[in-house]
CSV table of C-alpha atoms in Angstrom, one decimal:
chain,number,residue,atom,x,y,z
A,1,MET,CA,-2.2,-35.7,3.9
A,2,LYS,CA,-4.6,-36.6,6.9
A,3,TYR,CA,-6.1,-34.1,8.9
A,4,ALA,CA,-8.5,-34.2,11.9
A,5,LEU,CA,-11.1,-31.5,11.3
A,6,ASP,CA,-13.4,-30.3,14.1
A,7,CYS,CA,-16.0,-27.7,13.5
A,8,ASP,CA,-18.5,-26.1,15.9
A,9,ARG,CA,-22.1,-25.4,15.1
A,10,MET,CA,-22.2,-22.3,12.6
A,11,ASP,CA,-18.5,-22.8,11.4
A,12,GLY,CA,-16.4,-23.7,8.7
A,13,LEU,CA,-12.8,-24.7,7.2
A,14,ILE,CA,-11.0,-21.8,5.7
A,15,PHE,CA,-8.1,-22.3,3.3
A,16,ILE,CA,-6.0,-19.1,3.0
A,17,ASP,CA,-2.3,-18.1,2.6
A,18,GLU,CA,-0.8,-16.6,5.8
A,19,SER,CA,0.1,-13.7,4.0
A,20,CYS,CA,-3.6,-12.6,3.5
A,21,LEU,CA,-4.3,-12.9,7.0
A,22,PRO,CA,-3.5,-9.1,7.9
A,23,GLU,CA,-5.7,-8.1,4.9
A,24,LEU,CA,-8.7,-10.1,6.6
A,25,ASN,CA,-7.9,-8.6,10.1
A,26,ASN,CA,-10.4,-5.9,9.5
A,27,ASP,CA,-13.7,-5.5,11.7
A,28,ASP,CA,-16.0,-5.2,8.8
A,29,LEU,CA,-14.4,-8.2,7.0
A,30,LEU,CA,-14.6,-10.4,10.4
A,31,TYR,CA,-18.2,-9.0,11.2
A,32,ALA,CA,-19.5,-10.1,7.6
A,33,MET,CA,-17.5,-13.7,8.0
A,34,ASP,CA,-19.8,-14.1,11.5
A,35,ILE,CA,-22.8,-13.2,9.5
A,36,LEU,CA,-21.9,-15.3,6.6
A,37,LEU,CA,-21.4,-18.5,9.3
A,38,ASP,CA,-25.0,-18.0,10.3
A,39,SER,CA,-27.1,-19.2,7.2
A,40,SER,CA,-30.3,-19.6,9.1
A,41,GLY,CA,-30.4,-16.1,11.0
A,42,SER,CA,-30.2,-18.1,14.4
A,43,SER,CA,-27.7,-16.3,16.3
A,44,GLU,CA,-27.7,-12.9,18.1
A,45,LEU,CA,-26.8,-11.2,15.0
A,46,ILE,CA,-30.5,-11.3,13.7
A,47,PHE,CA,-31.0,-8.6,16.5
A,48,ASP,CA,-28.7,-6.2,14.7
A,49,PHE,CA,-31.0,-6.2,11.7
A,50,PRO,CA,-35.0,-5.9,13.2
A,51,ASN,CA,-37.5,-6.5,10.8
A,52,GLU,CA,-35.3,-7.4,8.1
A,53,ASP,CA,-35.3,-10.5,6.2
A,54,TRP,CA,-32.1,-12.7,7.0
A,55,ASN,CA,-31.3,-13.8,3.6
A,56,SER,CA,-31.7,-10.4,2.3
A,57,VAL,CA,-29.3,-9.2,5.1
A,58,ARG,CA,-26.9,-12.1,4.9
A,59,ARG,CA,-26.5,-11.5,0.8
A,60,ARG,CA,-25.9,-7.8,1.6
A,61,GLU,CA,-23.4,-7.8,4.5
A,62,THR,CA,-21.4,-10.6,3.3
A,63,GLU,CA,-20.8,-8.9,0.2
A,64,GLN,CA,-17.1,-8.0,1.2
A,65,ILE,CA,-16.2,-11.3,2.4
A,66,ARG,CA,-17.5,-12.7,-0.7
A,67,GLU,CA,-15.4,-10.2,-3.2
A,68,PHE,CA,-12.3,-11.2,-1.0
A,69,CYS,CA,-12.8,-14.8,-1.5
A,70,GLY,CA,-13.6,-14.1,-5.2
A,71,GLN,CA,-10.4,-12.7,-5.5
A,72,GLY,CA,-8.8,-15.9,-4.7
A,73,LYS,CA,-7.5,-15.1,-1.5
A,74,MET,CA,-9.7,-17.1,0.7
A,75,ILE,CA,-11.9,-20.2,0.2
A,76,VAL,CA,-14.5,-21.1,2.9
A,77,TRP,CA,-16.7,-24.3,3.5
A,78,LEU,CA,-19.5,-23.7,5.8
A,79,LEU,CA,-20.0,-26.6,8.0
A,80,ASP,CA,-22.0,-27.4,11.0
A,81,ASP,CA,-21.0,-29.2,13.9
A,82,VAL,CA,-18.5,-31.5,12.1
A,83,SER,CA,-16.2,-33.9,13.3
A,84,ARG,CA,-14.1,-36.3,11.1
A,85,GLU,CA,-11.0,-37.4,9.5
A,86,CYS,CA,-10.2,-35.7,6.3
A,87,GLU,CA,-7.7,-35.9,3.6
A,88,LEU,CA,-6.0,-33.5,1.3
A,89,THR,CA,-4.3,-34.8,-2.0
A,90,GLN,CA,-2.2,-33.4,-4.8
A,91,SER,CA,-3.5,-34.5,-8.0
A,92,ALA,CA,-1.7,-34.0,-11.5
A,93,GLU,CA,-4.9,-32.8,-13.1
A,94,ILE,CA,-8.1,-31.2,-11.7
A,95,THR,CA,-10.6,-30.9,-14.6
A,96,GLY,CA,-14.1,-30.9,-12.6
A,97,PRO,CA,-15.5,-27.8,-10.8
A,98,CYS,CA,-13.4,-26.5,-8.3
A,99,LYS,CA,-12.4,-23.3,-6.1
A,100,TRP,CA,-9.4,-21.1,-6.7
A,101,LEU,CA,-7.0,-20.2,-4.2
A,102,HIS,CA,-3.8,-18.0,-4.8
A,103,LEU,CA,-0.9,-18.4,-2.7
A,104,PRO,CA,1.7,-15.7,-2.8
A,105,THR,CA,3.9,-17.2,-0.3
A,106,GLY,CA,3.2,-20.9,-1.0
A,107,LYS,CA,2.3,-21.0,3.0
A,108,LEU,CA,-1.3,-22.6,3.0
A,109,LEU,CA,-3.1,-22.5,6.4
A,110,ALA,CA,-6.4,-24.3,7.3
A,111,VAL,CA,-8.2,-23.1,10.1
A,112,THR,CA,-11.7,-23.1,11.5
A,113,ALA,CA,-13.7,-19.9,10.9
A,114,GLY,CA,-14.7,-19.6,14.3
A,115,GLU,CA,-11.0,-19.9,15.5
A,116,LEU,CA,-9.8,-17.2,12.7
A,117,ILE,CA,-12.7,-14.9,13.8
A,118,GLN,CA,-11.6,-15.3,17.5
A,119,CYS,CA,-8.2,-15.1,17.3
A,120,LEU,CA,-7.2,-12.7,14.2
A,121,PRO,CA,-7.8,-9.5,16.0
A,122,TYR,CA,-5.5,-10.6,19.1
A,123,PRO,CA,-2.0,-10.9,18.0
A,124,ASP,CA,-0.9,-12.4,21.2
A,125,SER,CA,-3.6,-15.3,21.1
A,126,GLU,CA,-2.0,-18.3,19.3
A,127,MET,CA,-4.5,-19.7,16.6
A,128,GLU,CA,-5.0,-23.2,16.6
A,129,LYS,CA,-4.8,-24.4,13.2
A,130,VAL,CA,-6.3,-27.6,11.2
A,131,PHE,CA,-2.8,-28.0,9.5
A,132,GLU,CA,-0.3,-25.6,7.4
A,133,LEU,CA,1.1,-26.8,4.2
A,134,SER,CA,4.1,-25.6,2.4
A,135,LEU,CA,3.7,-25.3,-1.5
A,136,GLU,CA,5.1,-23.6,-4.4
A,137,PRO,CA,3.7,-20.0,-4.7
A,138,GLY,CA,1.0,-19.8,-7.3
A,139,TRP,CA,-2.4,-20.6,-8.1
A,140,TYR,CA,-4.3,-23.6,-7.1
A,141,ALA,CA,-7.3,-25.5,-8.0
A,142,ILE,CA,-8.8,-27.1,-5.0
A,143,GLN,CA,-11.8,-29.7,-5.6
A,144,ASN,CA,-13.8,-31.6,-2.8
A,145,GLU,CA,-16.4,-34.2,-2.9
A,146,GLY,CA,-17.8,-33.3,0.4
A,147,ILE,CA,-15.6,-31.8,2.9
A,148,ASP,CA,-13.7,-35.7,3.6
A,149,ASN,CA,-11.6,-35.6,0.4
A,150,MET,CA,-10.0,-32.9,-1.3
A,151,LEU,CA,-7.6,-32.8,-4.1
A,152,TYR,CA,-5.6,-29.7,-5.1
A,153,CYS,CA,-3.2,-29.2,-8.1
A,154,ARG,CA,-1.2,-26.0,-9.2
A,155,LYS,CA,-2.7,-24.3,-12.3
A,156,GLN,CA,-3.7,-20.9,-13.5
A,157,PRO,CA,-7.4,-20.0,-12.9
A,158,PRO,CA,-9.9,-18.8,-15.4
A,159,ASP,CA,-10.4,-15.5,-15.8
A,160,PHE,CA,-13.3,-15.5,-13.7
A,161,ILE,CA,-13.4,-17.2,-10.3
A,162,PRO,CA,-16.7,-18.7,-9.5
A,163,SER,CA,-17.4,-18.6,-5.7
A,164,ASN,CA,-15.0,-19.6,-3.2
A,165,ILE,CA,-17.9,-20.2,-0.5
A,166,GLN,CA,-19.5,-23.3,-0.3
A,167,GLU,CA,-22.1,-24.6,1.8
A,168,LEU,CA,-21.7,-28.3,2.9
A,169,TYR,CA,-24.7,-28.8,5.4
């Protein structure tokens, strides 16, 4: 499946099961997401932490969102000003390094991080989705070579899920 991806500066692509959105709609997690997107400390958020090293702040303040992702509830690819055609392809087997996503309802939602942060707290606003895909419920391995080409397959995750957050600057 081909899709168009348009991410702003300090943005990202998110894969999540739609059923997990209410759990993510919490001020602490959304604030942590804002901090996660600012890898260099160049936004106004830095003023919330005067005289602190931004890398230390970012590591500490994003712990909740990293745990959320580490449970397989969401994958985040951090991007900066990206506009391109991408492709998501089903694969029979993925053997290399990958991210793990649990889709309890099988409703995969792809959305930019900026759009999610802006729209999630406001139920009346319509979120602009990158794409939606209905799959069989379960766990999925997602492998990418850059953001342009991603593979997915349904399979059981390992006992430990490595980071589901990847910087692609």
